[in-house]
Amino acid sequence: MPKASFFAQGVSMLSTVFAGTIIAISFAAPPGPVAMETIRRGLRGGFHPALRVQLGSIIGDLAWCAAALIGLAPLAQIAIIRTLIGIIGVVLLLYFGAIGIRDALRQSSLNLGAGGGEKKGAFRAGAAMALANPMAVGYWVSVGGIMISKGIIDSGMSQTGAFIAGFIAGMILWAVAMAAIVRFGKRLVNPLAFRAITFVCGAAMLFFGFALASQMISAIL
């Protein structure tokens, strides 16, 4: 292979990796249920529970990414499938929101220990919320279209692999950064602020849940 061609291919691969990283961060960064659960568990248990929520959400995000890459994401636009995803999402949001409110009313101090109790179920919580996020359907349908228009999907395994590698790298970077921010922010939080933040996180989850339920009802009617 000529050097110029090899160099051009390398640049193309790097740009695809970078695109995957940017898309991952843009998907993960906006505040949402996963961020609220990360903050809630991180303030109570520290870095590792927060990180586990984030890593769990990566599983769900990768599932949607894979669906977009193989052209399955539009299937989730089918009314019955989208409704089922939405129902699961509503139940999860209301459940975790209620837990947040309960914890805010019960807890009186920060847990400065290892947070072993918060580690339990943290990974599953993140994965479940990401998989049952109906907003991801529209996002990945649009991203799938972008990847097709850019020729990423049709350009071979190397470009597809580069995109996935960049996407995973972006998600991991965001997961570690988010968990670290919560961990170090915990040092600045007093017990009263801790309870207030926990309450706000729980209330936000309930809001997301009721808003999603309202959207589903409006779509059906």
Short mmCIF file of C-alpha atoms in Angstrom, two decimals:
data_model
loop_
_atom_site.label_atom_id
_atom_site.label_comp_id
_atom_site.label_asym_id
_atom_site.label_seq_id
_atom_site.Cartn_x
_atom_site.Cartn_y
_atom_site.Cartn_z
CA MET A 1 0.00 0.00 0.00
CA PRO A 2 1.47 3.44 -0.95
CA LYS A 3 2.47 5.62 1.98
CA ALA A 4 0.06 8.40 0.96
CA SER A 5 -2.84 5.97 0.84
CA PHE A 6 -1.86 4.45 4.18
CA PHE A 7 -1.61 7.91 5.75
CA ALA A 8 -5.01 8.92 4.35
CA GLN A 9 -6.58 5.74 5.72
CA GLY A 10 -5.03 6.41 9.12
CA VAL A 11 -6.40 9.96 9.19
CA SER A 12 -9.83 8.66 8.19
CA MET A 13 -9.75 6.08 10.98
CA LEU A 14 -8.74 8.69 13.56
CA SER A 15 -11.50 11.03 12.44
CA THR A 16 -14.01 8.18 12.77
CA VAL A 17 -12.74 7.37 16.28
CA PHE A 18 -13.03 11.05 17.19
CA ALA A 19 -16.57 11.19 15.77
CA GLY A 20 -17.56 8.18 17.87
CA THR A 21 -16.09 9.78 20.99
CA ILE A 22 -17.90 13.08 20.43
CA ILE A 23 -21.22 11.33 19.75
CA ALA A 24 -20.84 9.26 22.94
CA ILE A 25 -20.15 12.30 25.11
CA SER A 26 -22.95 14.33 23.50
CA PHE A 27 -25.33 11.47 24.24
CA ALA A 28 -24.20 10.98 27.85
CA ALA A 29 -23.62 14.58 28.93
CA PRO A 30 -27.16 16.07 29.05
CA PRO A 31 -28.68 15.77 32.55
CA GLY A 32 -31.11 12.88 32.80
CA PRO A 33 -32.16 9.90 34.91
CA VAL A 34 -28.74 8.20 34.77
CA ALA A 35 -27.04 11.40 35.94
CA MET A 36 -29.54 11.77 38.79
CA GLU A 37 -28.97 8.18 39.93
CA THR A 38 -25.20 8.65 39.63
CA ILE A 39 -25.35 11.71 41.88
CA ARG A 40 -27.66 10.04 44.40
CA ARG A 41 -25.56 6.90 44.77
CA GLY A 42 -22.27 8.76 44.52
CA LEU A 43 -23.11 11.16 47.33
CA ARG A 44 -24.08 8.27 49.57
CA GLY A 45 -21.43 5.73 48.60
CA GLY A 46 -18.63 7.56 46.83
CA PHE A 47 -16.78 6.96 43.58
CA HIS A 48 -17.41 3.27 42.95
CA PRO A 49 -21.24 3.23 43.17
CA ALA A 50 -21.37 6.30 40.93
CA LEU A 51 -19.01 4.67 38.45
CA ARG A 52 -21.04 1.46 38.43
CA VAL A 53 -24.19 3.34 37.49
CA GLN A 54 -22.32 4.98 34.63
CA LEU A 55 -20.73 1.72 33.46
CA GLY A 56 -24.11 0.01 33.57
CA SER A 57 -25.58 2.75 31.39
CA ILE A 58 -22.82 2.07 28.86
CA ILE A 59 -24.27 -1.41 28.32
CA GLY A 60 -27.62 0.08 27.38
CA ASP A 61 -26.03 2.73 25.19
CA LEU A 62 -23.91 0.12 23.41
CA ALA A 63 -27.04 -1.95 22.77
CA TRP A 64 -28.67 1.03 21.07
CA CYS A 65 -25.44 1.78 19.21
CA ALA A 66 -25.30 -1.82 17.92
CA ALA A 67 -28.94 -1.60 16.86
CA ALA A 68 -28.18 1.55 14.87
CA LEU A 69 -25.09 0.02 13.25
CA ILE A 70 -26.97 -3.04 12.00
CA GLY A 71 -30.04 -1.05 11.03
CA LEU A 72 -32.41 -2.26 13.75
CA ALA A 73 -33.01 1.04 15.54
CA PRO A 74 -36.01 1.97 13.32
CA LEU A 75 -37.77 -1.16 14.59
CA ALA A 76 -38.08 0.57 17.95
CA GLN A 77 -40.21 3.21 16.22
CA ILE A 78 -42.97 0.62 15.84
CA ALA A 79 -45.81 1.73 18.11
CA ILE A 80 -46.14 -1.43 20.22
CA ILE A 81 -42.38 -1.76 20.76
CA ARG A 82 -41.97 1.92 21.59
CA THR A 83 -44.91 1.71 23.99
CA LEU A 84 -43.42 -1.29 25.80
CA ILE A 85 -40.07 0.47 26.12
CA GLY A 86 -41.84 3.56 27.40
CA ILE A 87 -43.84 1.63 30.02
CA ILE A 88 -40.68 0.00 31.35
CA GLY A 89 -38.98 3.40 31.39
CA VAL A 90 -41.84 5.00 33.32
CA VAL A 91 -41.86 2.22 35.92
CA LEU A 92 -38.08 2.46 36.43
CA LEU A 93 -38.10 6.24 36.69
CA LEU A 94 -40.93 6.28 39.21
CA TYR A 95 -39.27 3.49 41.20
CA PHE A 96 -35.87 5.17 41.45
CA GLY A 97 -37.51 8.54 42.03
CA ALA A 98 -39.47 7.14 44.97
CA ILE A 99 -36.28 5.63 46.39
CA GLY A 100 -34.57 9.02 46.14
CA ILE A 101 -37.40 10.78 47.98
CA ARG A 102 -37.46 8.05 50.61
CA ASP A 103 -33.71 8.29 51.17
CA ALA A 104 -33.89 12.08 51.47
CA LEU A 105 -36.52 11.81 54.18
CA ARG A 106 -34.80 9.00 56.08
CA GLN A 107 -31.11 9.84 55.86
CA SER A 108 -29.64 12.36 58.26
CA SER A 109 -25.95 12.13 57.46
CA LEU A 110 -23.52 11.32 54.72
CA ASN A 111 -22.09 7.85 54.42
CA LEU A 112 -18.36 8.45 54.42
CA GLY A 113 -17.51 4.78 54.28
CA ALA A 114 -16.92 2.54 51.30
CA GLY A 115 -20.54 2.66 50.28
CA GLY A 116 -20.92 -1.10 49.94
CA GLY A 117 -24.69 -0.91 50.16
CA GLU A 118 -24.84 1.58 47.31
CA LYS A 119 -22.74 -0.67 45.08
CA LYS A 120 -25.46 -3.31 45.16
CA GLY A 121 -27.64 -2.94 42.11
CA ALA A 122 -25.87 0.21 40.87
CA PHE A 123 -24.65 -1.43 37.66
CA ARG A 124 -28.06 -2.99 36.97
CA ALA A 125 -29.81 0.31 37.65
CA GLY A 126 -27.67 2.14 35.10
CA ALA A 127 -28.11 -0.57 32.48
CA ALA A 128 -31.87 -0.78 32.99
CA MET A 129 -32.40 2.97 32.72
CA ALA A 130 -30.29 3.20 29.56
CA LEU A 131 -32.00 0.24 27.89
CA ALA A 132 -35.48 1.50 28.78
CA ASN A 133 -34.83 5.06 27.67
CA PRO A 134 -37.26 5.73 24.79
CA MET A 135 -35.44 8.97 24.04
CA ALA A 136 -32.52 6.83 22.87
CA VAL A 137 -34.70 5.44 20.09
CA GLY A 138 -35.02 8.74 18.26
CA TYR A 139 -31.41 9.63 19.01
CA TRP A 140 -30.00 6.47 17.53
CA VAL A 141 -32.33 6.53 14.53
CA SER A 142 -30.86 9.95 13.69
CA VAL A 143 -27.29 8.87 14.49
CA GLY A 144 -27.75 5.76 12.35
CA GLY A 145 -28.74 8.03 9.48
CA ILE A 146 -25.66 10.16 10.05
CA MET A 147 -23.39 7.11 10.02
CA ILE A 148 -24.95 5.87 6.79
CA SER A 149 -24.67 9.30 5.14
CA LYS A 150 -21.02 9.54 6.17
CA GLY A 151 -20.35 6.08 4.79
CA ILE A 152 -19.25 4.68 8.15
CA ILE A 153 -21.51 1.65 8.05
CA ASP A 154 -20.87 0.82 4.39
CA SER A 155 -17.11 1.45 4.42
CA GLY A 156 -16.16 -1.84 6.00
CA MET A 157 -15.38 -3.39 9.34
CA SER A 158 -12.38 -1.17 9.98
CA GLN A 159 -14.37 2.06 9.96
CA THR A 160 -17.24 0.52 11.91
CA GLY A 161 -14.77 -0.83 14.46
CA ALA A 162 -13.11 2.57 14.71
CA PHE A 163 -16.47 4.22 15.38
CA ILE A 164 -17.37 1.68 18.08
CA ALA A 165 -13.92 2.07 19.68
CA GLY A 166 -14.34 5.84 19.78
CA PHE A 167 -17.85 5.51 21.15
CA ILE A 168 -16.75 3.17 23.95
CA ALA A 169 -13.79 5.43 24.76
CA GLY A 170 -16.07 8.45 24.98
CA MET A 171 -18.55 6.67 27.23
CA ILE A 172 -15.81 5.43 29.57
CA LEU A 173 -14.20 8.87 29.74
CA TRP A 174 -17.53 10.43 30.64
CA ALA A 175 -18.31 7.69 33.18
CA VAL A 176 -15.02 8.18 35.02
CA ALA A 177 -15.29 11.98 34.86
CA MET A 178 -18.86 11.99 36.17
CA ALA A 179 -18.06 9.59 39.02
CA ALA A 180 -14.97 11.62 39.96
CA ILE A 181 -16.92 14.89 39.97
CA VAL A 182 -19.54 13.40 42.29
CA ARG A 183 -16.86 11.85 44.52
CA PHE A 184 -14.93 15.08 45.03
CA GLY A 185 -18.10 17.15 45.21
CA LYS A 186 -19.20 14.95 48.10
CA ARG A 187 -16.50 16.52 50.26
CA LEU A 188 -18.17 19.90 49.92
CA VAL A 189 -21.65 18.70 50.85
CA ASN A 190 -22.94 18.95 54.41
CA PRO A 191 -25.73 16.65 55.70
CA LEU A 192 -28.51 19.15 55.02
CA ALA A 193 -27.31 19.80 51.48
CA PHE A 194 -26.93 16.05 50.97
CA ARG A 195 -30.57 15.46 51.86
CA ALA A 196 -31.66 18.36 49.67
CA ILE A 197 -29.68 17.07 46.67
CA THR A 198 -30.99 13.55 47.21
CA PHE A 199 -34.54 14.91 47.32
CA VAL A 200 -34.00 16.94 44.14
CA CYS A 201 -32.59 13.90 42.34
CA GLY A 202 -35.58 11.82 43.40
CA ALA A 203 -38.02 14.57 42.42
CA ALA A 204 -36.30 14.94 39.05
CA MET A 205 -36.66 11.20 38.42
CA LEU A 206 -40.36 11.39 39.27
CA PHE A 207 -40.70 14.37 36.94
CA PHE A 208 -39.00 12.45 34.13
CA GLY A 209 -41.29 9.50 34.79
CA PHE A 210 -44.53 11.52 34.79
CA ALA A 211 -43.39 13.54 31.76
CA LEU A 212 -42.68 10.33 29.84
CA ALA A 213 -46.04 8.89 30.87
CA SER A 214 -47.77 12.09 29.73
CA GLN A 215 -46.02 11.93 26.35
CA MET A 216 -47.05 8.31 25.90
CA ILE A 217 -50.69 9.02 26.78
CA SER A 218 -50.76 12.01 24.42
CA ALA A 219 -49.30 9.89 21.61
CA ILE A 220 -51.89 7.16 22.15
CA LEU A 221 -54.82 9.58 22.34
#
